[in-house]
Short mmCIF file of C-alpha atoms in Angstrom, two decimals:
data_model
loop_
_atom_site.label_atom_id
_atom_site.label_comp_id
_atom_site.label_asym_id
_atom_site.label_seq_id
_atom_site.Cartn_x
_atom_site.Cartn_y
_atom_site.Cartn_z
CA UNK A 251 -0.07 0.31 -0.47
CA UNK A 252 1.32 3.60 -0.62
CA UNK A 253 1.79 5.47 2.12
CA UNK A 254 1.80 9.81 2.44
CA UNK A 255 2.87 11.71 5.11
CA UNK A 256 1.89 15.89 6.42
CA UNK A 257 4.24 16.76 9.37
CA UNK A 258 2.83 19.62 11.04
CA UNK A 259 4.68 21.63 13.14
CA UNK A 260 8.10 21.88 14.92
CA UNK A 261 11.10 20.34 13.72
CA UNK A 262 11.24 18.17 16.94
CA UNK A 263 7.81 16.62 15.62
CA UNK A 264 9.72 16.00 11.66
CA UNK A 265 12.00 13.73 13.41
CA UNK A 266 9.13 11.66 15.18
CA UNK A 267 7.56 11.53 11.15
CA UNK A 268 10.80 10.71 9.77
CA UNK A 269 10.71 7.42 12.86
CA UNK A 270 7.15 6.94 11.67
CA UNK A 271 7.99 7.06 7.66
CA UNK A 272 10.94 4.60 8.63
CA UNK A 273 8.75 2.25 10.53
CA UNK A 274 6.45 1.63 7.49
CA UNK A 275 9.23 1.83 4.82
CA UNK A 276 10.69 -1.13 7.38
CA UNK A 277 7.51 -3.37 7.46
CA UNK A 278 7.59 -2.90 2.98
CA UNK A 279 5.30 0.02 2.03
CA UNK A 280 5.21 2.34 -0.52
CA UNK A 281 6.04 5.60 0.95
CA UNK A 282 5.35 8.57 -1.24
CA UNK A 283 5.21 12.13 -1.90
CA UNK A 284 1.77 13.26 -2.66
CA UNK A 285 0.00 12.10 0.42
CA UNK A 286 -3.29 12.90 -1.65
CA UNK A 287 -2.31 9.71 -4.10
CA UNK A 288 -1.59 7.83 -0.71
CA UNK A 289 -3.63 4.30 0.47
CA UNK A 290 -3.13 5.49 3.75
CA UNK A 291 -2.50 8.87 4.86
CA UNK A 292 -0.08 10.38 8.07
CA UNK A 293 -0.54 13.71 9.94
CA UNK A 294 1.78 14.41 12.79
CA UNK A 295 -0.59 17.67 14.07
CA UNK A 296 1.10 20.30 16.21
CA UNK A 297 -1.78 21.77 19.07
CA UNK A 298 0.73 24.53 20.86
CA UNK A 299 -0.64 27.58 19.82
CA UNK A 300 -4.54 28.68 17.95
CA UNK A 301 -2.87 28.97 14.86
CA UNK A 302 -0.85 25.97 14.45
CA UNK A 303 -4.53 23.49 16.07
CA UNK A 304 -6.47 25.35 13.62
CA UNK A 305 -4.04 24.27 10.74
CA UNK A 306 -4.31 20.97 11.82
CA UNK A 307 -7.43 20.52 12.38
CA UNK A 308 -8.12 21.77 8.81
CA UNK A 309 -5.69 19.46 7.67
CA UNK A 310 -7.34 16.92 8.83
CA UNK A 311 -10.95 17.71 7.69
CA UNK A 312 -9.21 18.38 3.83
CA UNK A 313 -7.39 14.98 4.41
CA UNK A 314 -10.73 13.24 5.21
CA UNK A 315 -12.17 14.61 1.81
CA UNK A 316 -9.83 12.05 -0.05
CA UNK A 317 -11.56 8.76 2.41
CA UNK A 318 -13.95 8.54 -0.53
CA UNK A 319 -11.68 8.70 -3.30
CA UNK A 320 -8.21 6.72 -2.67
CA UNK A 321 -7.66 6.78 0.37
CA UNK A 322 -8.39 3.58 2.94
CA UNK A 323 -6.94 5.05 6.01
CA UNK A 324 -6.53 7.68 7.23
CA UNK A 325 -4.40 8.67 10.70
CA UNK A 326 -3.50 11.43 13.09
CA UNK A 327 -0.97 11.45 15.67
CA UNK A 328 0.80 14.15 17.48
CA UNK A 329 0.43 17.07 19.77
CA UNK A 330 -3.15 17.90 19.12
CA UNK A 331 -3.77 14.63 19.10
CA UNK A 332 -2.31 14.17 22.70
CA UNK A 333 -4.57 17.30 23.79
CA UNK A 334 -7.88 16.07 22.62
CA UNK A 335 -7.66 13.18 21.35
CA UNK A 336 -11.01 12.01 22.89
CA UNK A 337 -12.72 15.15 21.78
CA UNK A 338 -11.03 14.63 17.74
CA UNK A 339 -12.61 11.22 17.52
CA UNK A 340 -16.17 12.42 18.45
CA UNK A 341 -16.15 15.48 16.79
CA UNK A 342 -13.90 13.86 13.47
CA UNK A 343 -15.03 9.94 13.38
CA UNK A 344 -13.87 10.07 9.45
CA UNK A 345 -10.50 9.73 11.15
CA UNK A 346 -9.52 5.55 11.64
CA UNK A 347 -6.91 5.68 14.64
CA UNK A 348 -5.57 8.38 16.74
CA UNK A 349 -2.15 7.92 18.38
CA UNK A 350 -1.15 10.05 21.10
CA UNK A 351 1.80 10.98 21.77
CA UNK A 352 2.57 9.17 24.92
CA UNK A 353 1.37 6.01 22.68
CA UNK A 354 4.05 6.34 20.26
CA UNK A 355 6.21 3.73 21.92
CA UNK A 356 2.93 1.04 20.74
CA UNK A 357 2.69 2.82 17.87
CA UNK A 358 3.33 0.58 15.27
CA UNK A 359 1.28 -2.04 17.30
CA UNK A 360 -1.73 -0.12 17.11
CA UNK A 361 -1.14 0.73 13.01
CA UNK A 362 -0.73 -2.96 12.02
CA UNK A 363 -4.02 -3.83 14.45
CA UNK A 364 -5.99 -0.81 12.01
CA UNK A 365 -4.74 -2.33 9.27
CA UNK A 366 -4.11 -5.94 9.35
CA UNK A 367 -6.82 -6.33 12.11
CA UNK A 368 -4.68 -8.83 13.85
CA UNK A 369 -4.63 -7.61 18.13
CA UNK A 370 -2.01 -9.33 18.88
CA UNK A 371 1.44 -8.31 17.66
CA UNK A 372 4.96 -8.74 18.61
CA UNK A 373 5.49 -5.11 20.03
CA UNK A 374 7.42 -3.06 17.80
CA UNK A 375 8.55 -0.10 19.85
CA UNK A 376 9.61 3.58 19.28
CA UNK A 377 12.92 3.18 19.90
CA UNK A 378 15.39 6.67 20.49
CA UNK A 379 17.75 4.70 17.84
CA UNK A 380 14.93 3.46 15.47
CA UNK A 381 15.68 4.04 11.18
CA UNK A 382 14.64 7.64 10.27
CA UNK A 383 13.90 8.39 6.43
CA UNK A 384 15.38 12.01 6.44
CA UNK A 385 13.04 14.54 4.58
CA UNK A 386 15.43 17.26 4.42
CA UNK A 387 17.89 16.79 1.79
CA UNK A 388 20.72 14.74 1.86
CA UNK A 389 22.92 17.53 3.43
CA UNK A 390 21.71 18.60 6.75
CA UNK A 391 19.58 16.60 9.40
CA UNK A 392 17.98 17.44 12.76
CA UNK A 393 19.03 14.99 15.88
CA UNK A 394 16.42 15.77 18.87
CA UNK A 395 18.74 15.51 21.91
CA UNK A 396 16.02 15.84 24.35
CA UNK A 397 11.97 16.29 24.45
CA UNK A 398 9.66 17.60 26.75
CA UNK A 399 9.99 20.76 28.84
CA UNK A 400 10.08 21.76 33.03
CA UNK A 401 10.36 25.15 32.31
CA UNK A 402 6.64 25.26 33.02
CA UNK A 403 6.58 29.37 31.36
CA UNK A 404 2.83 30.14 32.29
CA UNK A 405 1.29 30.61 28.28
CA UNK A 406 2.82 26.90 27.10
CA UNK A 407 1.01 24.19 27.04
CA UNK A 408 4.41 22.25 25.83
CA UNK A 409 5.28 20.28 29.92
CA UNK A 410 1.15 19.54 29.72
CA UNK A 411 1.62 17.74 25.81
CA UNK A 412 5.09 16.22 26.01
CA UNK A 413 5.61 16.20 29.79
CA UNK A 414 8.63 17.35 31.77
CA UNK A 415 12.58 17.31 29.97
CA UNK A 416 13.44 13.89 29.07
CA UNK A 417 17.28 14.20 27.74
CA UNK A 418 18.80 11.56 26.00
CA UNK A 419 22.11 9.69 27.19
CA UNK A 420 25.14 11.33 25.27
CA UNK A 421 26.31 8.00 23.45
CA UNK A 422 22.98 7.19 22.36
CA UNK A 423 22.85 10.99 20.64
CA UNK A 424 26.62 9.73 19.11
CA UNK A 425 26.23 6.72 17.50
CA UNK A 426 23.35 8.61 16.14
CA UNK A 427 25.28 11.62 15.00
CA UNK A 428 28.04 9.07 13.40
CA UNK A 429 25.15 6.95 11.49
CA UNK A 430 24.31 10.32 10.07
CA UNK A 431 27.85 11.95 8.90
CA UNK A 432 28.21 7.76 7.64
CA UNK A 433 25.01 8.58 5.17
CA UNK A 434 26.60 12.29 4.35
CA UNK A 435 24.84 14.64 6.04
CA UNK A 436 27.38 17.64 6.30
CA UNK A 437 25.14 19.02 8.87
CA UNK A 438 24.40 18.05 12.37
CA UNK A 439 21.39 20.79 14.13
CA UNK A 440 20.59 19.78 17.49
CA UNK A 441 17.02 20.61 18.74
CA UNK A 442 15.11 19.93 21.68
CA UNK A 443 12.43 21.98 23.36
CA UNK A 444 15.03 23.57 25.66
CA UNK A 445 18.93 22.56 24.01
CA UNK A 446 20.47 23.89 27.03
CA UNK A 447 19.05 22.07 29.88
CA UNK A 448 20.06 19.16 27.69
CA UNK A 449 21.11 16.67 30.81
CA UNK A 450 20.09 18.23 33.66
CA UNK A 451 17.30 15.67 34.46
CA UNK A 452 20.11 12.74 33.70
CA UNK A 453 23.56 14.33 35.46
CA UNK A 454 22.30 16.77 37.48
CA UNK A 455 23.82 19.70 35.57
CA UNK A 456 24.10 20.85 32.11
CA UNK A 457 25.79 19.03 29.86
CA UNK A 458 25.68 20.24 26.02
CA UNK A 459 29.08 21.57 26.36
CA UNK A 460 29.90 18.27 27.01
CA UNK A 461 28.08 16.71 24.31
CA UNK A 462 29.45 19.70 21.29
CA UNK A 463 32.90 18.64 22.82
CA UNK A 464 32.20 14.91 21.65
CA UNK A 465 30.59 15.39 18.47
CA UNK A 466 33.30 17.26 17.24
CA UNK A 467 35.34 14.44 17.00
CA UNK A 468 32.92 13.48 14.16
CA UNK A 469 35.18 14.06 11.73
CA UNK A 470 32.67 13.79 8.87
CA UNK A 471 30.74 16.65 10.39
CA UNK A 472 31.60 20.44 8.55
CA UNK A 473 29.08 21.99 10.39
CA UNK A 474 26.71 21.89 14.14
CA UNK A 475 24.39 24.05 15.08
CA UNK A 476 21.88 24.11 17.75
CA UNK A 477 18.46 25.33 18.21
CA UNK A 478 16.10 26.86 21.69
CA UNK A 479 19.07 27.84 23.60
CA UNK A 480 17.16 29.90 26.79
CA UNK A 481 19.71 33.34 28.53
CA UNK A 482 19.97 31.51 31.89
CA UNK A 483 21.72 28.72 30.69
CA UNK A 484 24.23 29.75 28.43
CA UNK A 485 27.41 29.53 30.76
CA UNK A 486 31.05 30.54 30.08
CA UNK A 487 31.98 26.10 29.05
CA UNK A 488 29.11 26.87 26.77
CA UNK A 489 30.85 29.49 25.24
CA UNK A 490 34.52 28.44 25.45
CA UNK A 491 33.48 24.93 24.03
CA UNK A 492 31.43 27.18 20.96
CA UNK A 493 35.13 29.53 20.59
CA UNK A 494 37.50 26.50 20.56
CA UNK A 495 35.57 24.58 17.84
CA UNK A 496 35.39 25.89 14.36
CA UNK A 497 33.00 22.48 13.55
CA UNK A 498 30.36 24.56 15.67
CA UNK A 499 27.97 27.34 14.03
CA UNK A 500 28.56 30.30 16.38
CA UNK A 501 24.67 30.82 15.79
CA UNK A 502 22.33 31.62 18.92
CA UNK A 503 18.59 31.26 18.91
CA UNK A 504 17.49 32.49 22.40
CA UNK A 505 13.83 33.28 22.84
CA UNK A 506 14.16 36.15 25.40
CA UNK A 507 10.10 36.64 25.23
CA UNK A 508 10.11 40.13 26.38
CA UNK A 509 12.96 41.95 28.29
CA UNK A 510 10.52 43.72 30.88
CA UNK A 511 11.25 42.11 34.10
CA UNK A 512 7.30 42.24 35.56
CA UNK A 513 6.17 40.94 32.01
CA UNK A 514 8.70 38.00 31.89
CA UNK A 515 7.99 36.94 36.32
CA UNK A 516 3.99 37.21 34.85
CA UNK A 517 5.30 34.25 31.95
CA UNK A 518 7.56 33.10 35.37
CA UNK A 519 10.39 33.24 32.41
CA UNK A 520 13.64 32.33 34.33
CA UNK A 521 15.99 34.99 33.50
CA UNK A 522 15.28 39.23 33.47
CA UNK A 523 15.63 42.04 31.52
CA UNK A 524 19.73 42.54 32.99
CA UNK A 525 20.81 39.00 32.26
CA UNK A 526 19.23 39.05 28.97
CA UNK A 527 21.55 42.59 27.80
CA UNK A 528 24.05 41.49 29.68
CA UNK A 529 24.38 37.98 27.83
CA UNK A 530 24.06 40.42 24.37
CA UNK A 531 26.74 42.21 25.67
CA UNK A 532 28.81 39.15 26.70
CA UNK A 533 28.00 36.81 23.15
CA UNK A 534 29.35 39.90 21.03
CA UNK A 535 32.40 40.14 22.85
CA UNK A 536 33.50 36.94 22.83
CA UNK A 537 32.33 35.81 19.61
CA UNK A 538 32.41 39.14 17.36
CA UNK A 539 30.86 37.14 14.11
CA UNK A 540 28.22 35.16 15.93
CA UNK A 541 24.83 35.29 15.06
CA UNK A 542 22.08 36.48 17.40
CA UNK A 543 18.34 35.00 16.49
CA UNK A 544 15.36 35.31 18.87
CA UNK A 545 11.65 34.97 19.11
CA UNK A 546 9.91 38.15 21.83
CA UNK A 547 5.82 37.75 22.67
CA UNK A 548 3.95 40.96 22.76
CA UNK A 549 0.40 41.10 24.22
CA UNK A 550 0.97 39.02 27.46
CA UNK A 551 -2.07 39.38 29.49
CA UNK A 552 -1.23 42.71 31.31
CA UNK A 553 1.08 43.53 28.93
CA UNK A 554 0.70 47.92 29.40
CA UNK A 555 2.09 50.04 27.02
CA UNK A 556 4.57 51.02 28.05
CA UNK A 557 6.10 47.58 29.18
CA UNK A 558 5.74 47.25 25.19
CA UNK A 559 7.33 50.14 24.34
CA UNK A 560 10.19 49.07 26.33
CA UNK A 561 10.97 46.01 24.50
CA UNK A 562 10.52 47.86 21.59
CA UNK A 563 13.02 50.41 22.57
CA UNK A 564 15.45 47.59 23.82
CA UNK A 565 14.89 45.64 20.25
CA UNK A 566 15.73 49.59 18.73
CA UNK A 567 19.03 48.20 20.79
CA UNK A 568 19.86 44.92 20.48
CA UNK A 569 19.57 44.95 16.63
CA UNK A 570 19.45 41.12 16.75
CA UNK A 571 20.49 39.85 13.68
CA UNK A 572 17.19 37.86 13.15
CA UNK A 573 14.17 37.76 15.10
CA UNK A 574 10.18 36.04 15.34
CA UNK A 575 7.58 37.94 17.21
CA UNK A 576 4.30 36.52 17.43
CA UNK A 577 1.25 37.59 19.73
CA UNK A 578 0.12 35.84 22.89
CA UNK A 579 -2.34 32.73 22.17
CA UNK A 580 -4.45 31.97 24.60
CA UNK A 581 -4.20 27.90 25.88
CA UNK A 582 -6.36 25.99 27.08
CA UNK A 583 -4.93 24.84 30.75
CA UNK A 584 -2.02 27.02 30.96
CA UNK A 585 -1.96 29.46 33.86
CA UNK A 586 -1.70 33.03 31.54
CA UNK A 587 -5.16 31.60 30.03
CA UNK A 588 -7.00 32.85 33.82
CA UNK A 589 -4.50 35.53 33.64
CA UNK A 590 -6.81 38.83 33.90
CA UNK A 591 -6.74 42.33 31.53
CA UNK A 592 -6.44 40.19 28.12
CA UNK A 593 -4.75 42.62 25.77
CA UNK A 594 -7.30 42.99 22.78
CA UNK A 595 -6.85 40.74 19.59
CA UNK A 596 -6.14 45.16 17.77
CA UNK A 597 -3.33 46.18 19.93
CA UNK A 598 -2.00 43.01 19.54
CA UNK A 599 -1.86 42.82 16.30
CA UNK A 600 -0.83 46.37 16.08
CA UNK A 601 2.28 45.89 18.05
CA UNK A 602 3.51 42.73 16.17
CA UNK A 603 3.22 44.55 13.37
CA UNK A 604 5.31 47.68 15.00
CA UNK A 605 8.05 44.73 15.89
CA UNK A 606 8.23 43.19 12.53
CA UNK A 607 8.57 47.36 11.16
CA UNK A 608 11.36 47.55 12.71
CA UNK A 609 13.39 44.18 12.13
CA UNK A 610 13.01 44.74 9.09
CA UNK A 611 14.77 48.14 8.82
CA UNK A 612 17.64 46.41 11.34
CA UNK A 613 17.45 43.27 9.04
CA UNK A 614 17.79 45.38 5.94
CA UNK A 615 20.97 47.43 7.43
CA UNK A 616 22.47 44.21 9.34
CA UNK A 617 23.09 42.64 5.38
CA UNK A 618 24.28 45.50 4.15
CA UNK A 619 27.39 45.51 6.20
CA UNK A 620 27.65 41.60 4.61
CA UNK A 621 28.37 43.09 1.39
CA UNK A 622 32.07 43.24 0.99
CA UNK A 623 32.44 40.09 3.43
CA UNK A 624 34.24 36.44 2.02
CA UNK A 625 31.90 32.92 3.91
CA UNK A 626 31.86 29.75 3.40
CA UNK A 627 28.93 28.49 1.64
CA UNK A 628 27.44 25.00 1.65
CA UNK A 629 25.26 24.43 -1.59
CA UNK A 630 22.13 23.68 -1.43
CA UNK A 631 20.54 23.34 -4.72
CA UNK A 632 19.40 25.35 -7.66
CA UNK A 633 17.05 27.75 -8.76
CA UNK A 634 14.20 27.34 -11.65
CA UNK A 635 15.75 28.81 -14.28
CA UNK A 636 18.84 27.67 -13.64
CA UNK A 637 20.54 31.46 -13.18
CA UNK A 638 21.79 30.54 -9.60
CA UNK A 639 23.29 27.98 -7.08
CA UNK A 640 21.24 28.62 -3.41
CA UNK A 641 23.51 28.04 -0.67
CA UNK A 642 23.24 28.73 2.90
CA UNK A 643 26.90 30.21 5.42
CA UNK A 644 26.94 29.00 9.48
CA UNK A 645 24.36 33.31 9.82
CA UNK A 646 20.96 30.43 8.29
CA UNK A 647 19.11 27.75 9.59
CA UNK A 648 17.29 25.79 6.98
CA UNK A 649 14.23 26.77 6.29
CA UNK A 650 13.72 29.73 9.29
CA UNK A 651 16.22 32.54 7.69
CA UNK A 652 17.79 33.48 4.07
CA UNK A 653 19.93 31.70 1.24
CA UNK A 654 22.95 33.39 -0.54
CA UNK A 655 22.60 33.13 -4.25
CA UNK A 656 25.16 32.67 -6.79
CA UNK A 657 25.65 32.95 -9.98
CA UNK A 658 25.45 30.29 -11.66
CA UNK A 659 28.78 30.35 -13.86
CA UNK A 660 30.77 27.26 -13.25
CA UNK A 661 29.53 23.25 -12.31
CA UNK A 662 29.19 22.32 -8.62
CA UNK A 663 27.58 19.87 -6.86
CA UNK A 664 25.04 20.61 -3.65
CA UNK A 665 26.23 19.68 -0.02
CA UNK A 666 29.72 21.22 -2.27
CA UNK A 667 31.73 23.71 0.10
CA UNK A 668 32.68 27.14 -1.68
CA UNK A 669 34.02 30.83 -0.17
CA UNK A 670 31.77 32.88 -1.49
CA UNK A 671 32.15 37.29 -1.67
CA UNK A 672 28.74 38.92 -0.71
CA UNK A 673 28.07 41.43 -3.86
CA UNK A 674 24.45 42.47 -2.71
CA UNK A 675 21.30 42.03 -0.54
CA UNK A 676 17.57 40.75 -1.75
CA UNK A 677 14.98 41.79 0.70
CA UNK A 678 15.94 38.69 3.53
CA UNK A 679 18.79 37.34 1.29
CA UNK A 680 22.28 37.69 -0.17
CA UNK A 681 23.78 37.40 -3.22
CA UNK A 682 27.19 36.60 -3.44
CA UNK A 683 30.34 35.39 -6.20
CA UNK A 684 32.32 32.27 -5.99
CA UNK A 685 35.96 33.26 -5.40
CA UNK A 686 38.69 31.50 -7.53
#
């Protein structure tokens, strides 16, 4: 039977999808790219914020339409199902099987029970070292080092969905990284809900620096980067490790969420305005070429105009290289849902647009400063018209940040590294030329 997959949400969800693809492939099912042509459709859902939940529901309903055509079985799994399985079973009965995140250890048993109608099957657990079918191409792969989160921010449902922080053993992560390197992946991207707290649950202290040291010993890995680093656990040891190893991209994805101490306290964040400012100053001093990315939230309950203005002024001063913003979304079952003085939707929208307009100006100015500089670039492909190669430097995370366009003047291969001089900018992207 032909199986098609739709993976929604974050890259951590994508890793789970890749493992599920491998399960089907290992049992001789045919994997196809177009879910609409599949006899079995598997949707891995996200349930993080309201817009993600709506996207997941809309996708399930759209795929349910194909039940009357080619599709025989429709399966939904993931975070939305973890939160609302009973409601979904009642409201969208067209789905043949709902699998919660907490049921992944019996995932294949449930699938076989549905498709082959055999209740007694040998267990095949959703092991953390299970095969994966990498869906991100041949150059980079995500490597999940932990799951769950123990930060308990008042706006976030992740601990309810995925539970507390559960770090993987270093030895198992290293083995998976070696396997990926052996298969030719040149960039490994470490991901978790909070990468800088990696190891606290297993070892009693953060072990990200130690993990990075071990990963740097794998000779075929060219670039290593990590995402979702929280300000309070970016340690001196971690900074020194990054300085020591050229394989580690000096790219910090730090979701600060806000800068006002009063807002951060209501969010139950574990940093404050002073420590965030000090960290940014320190990173730029210790690693002058570092790239700083952040995420901020506007319209959190009780956010005053003064608190928003403090955030706006800080972002204008800090000039992050990359920035994502989003308006607060009321999430069921979180402490923030019950907070008084919820901010009006129009006010949230206005504040969001002010932040993004400011960042657009900052990004353009930051990119202009790259013109004339040389960077090592990994080629990932070519534009449809064949006029340009498309690549990335250490400054850009795939699917999130910009790219570098390089005129097609010589024959090159995807995955190849070249030295490139930046000649111009194009919105959020750069244009460069290969140095002979």
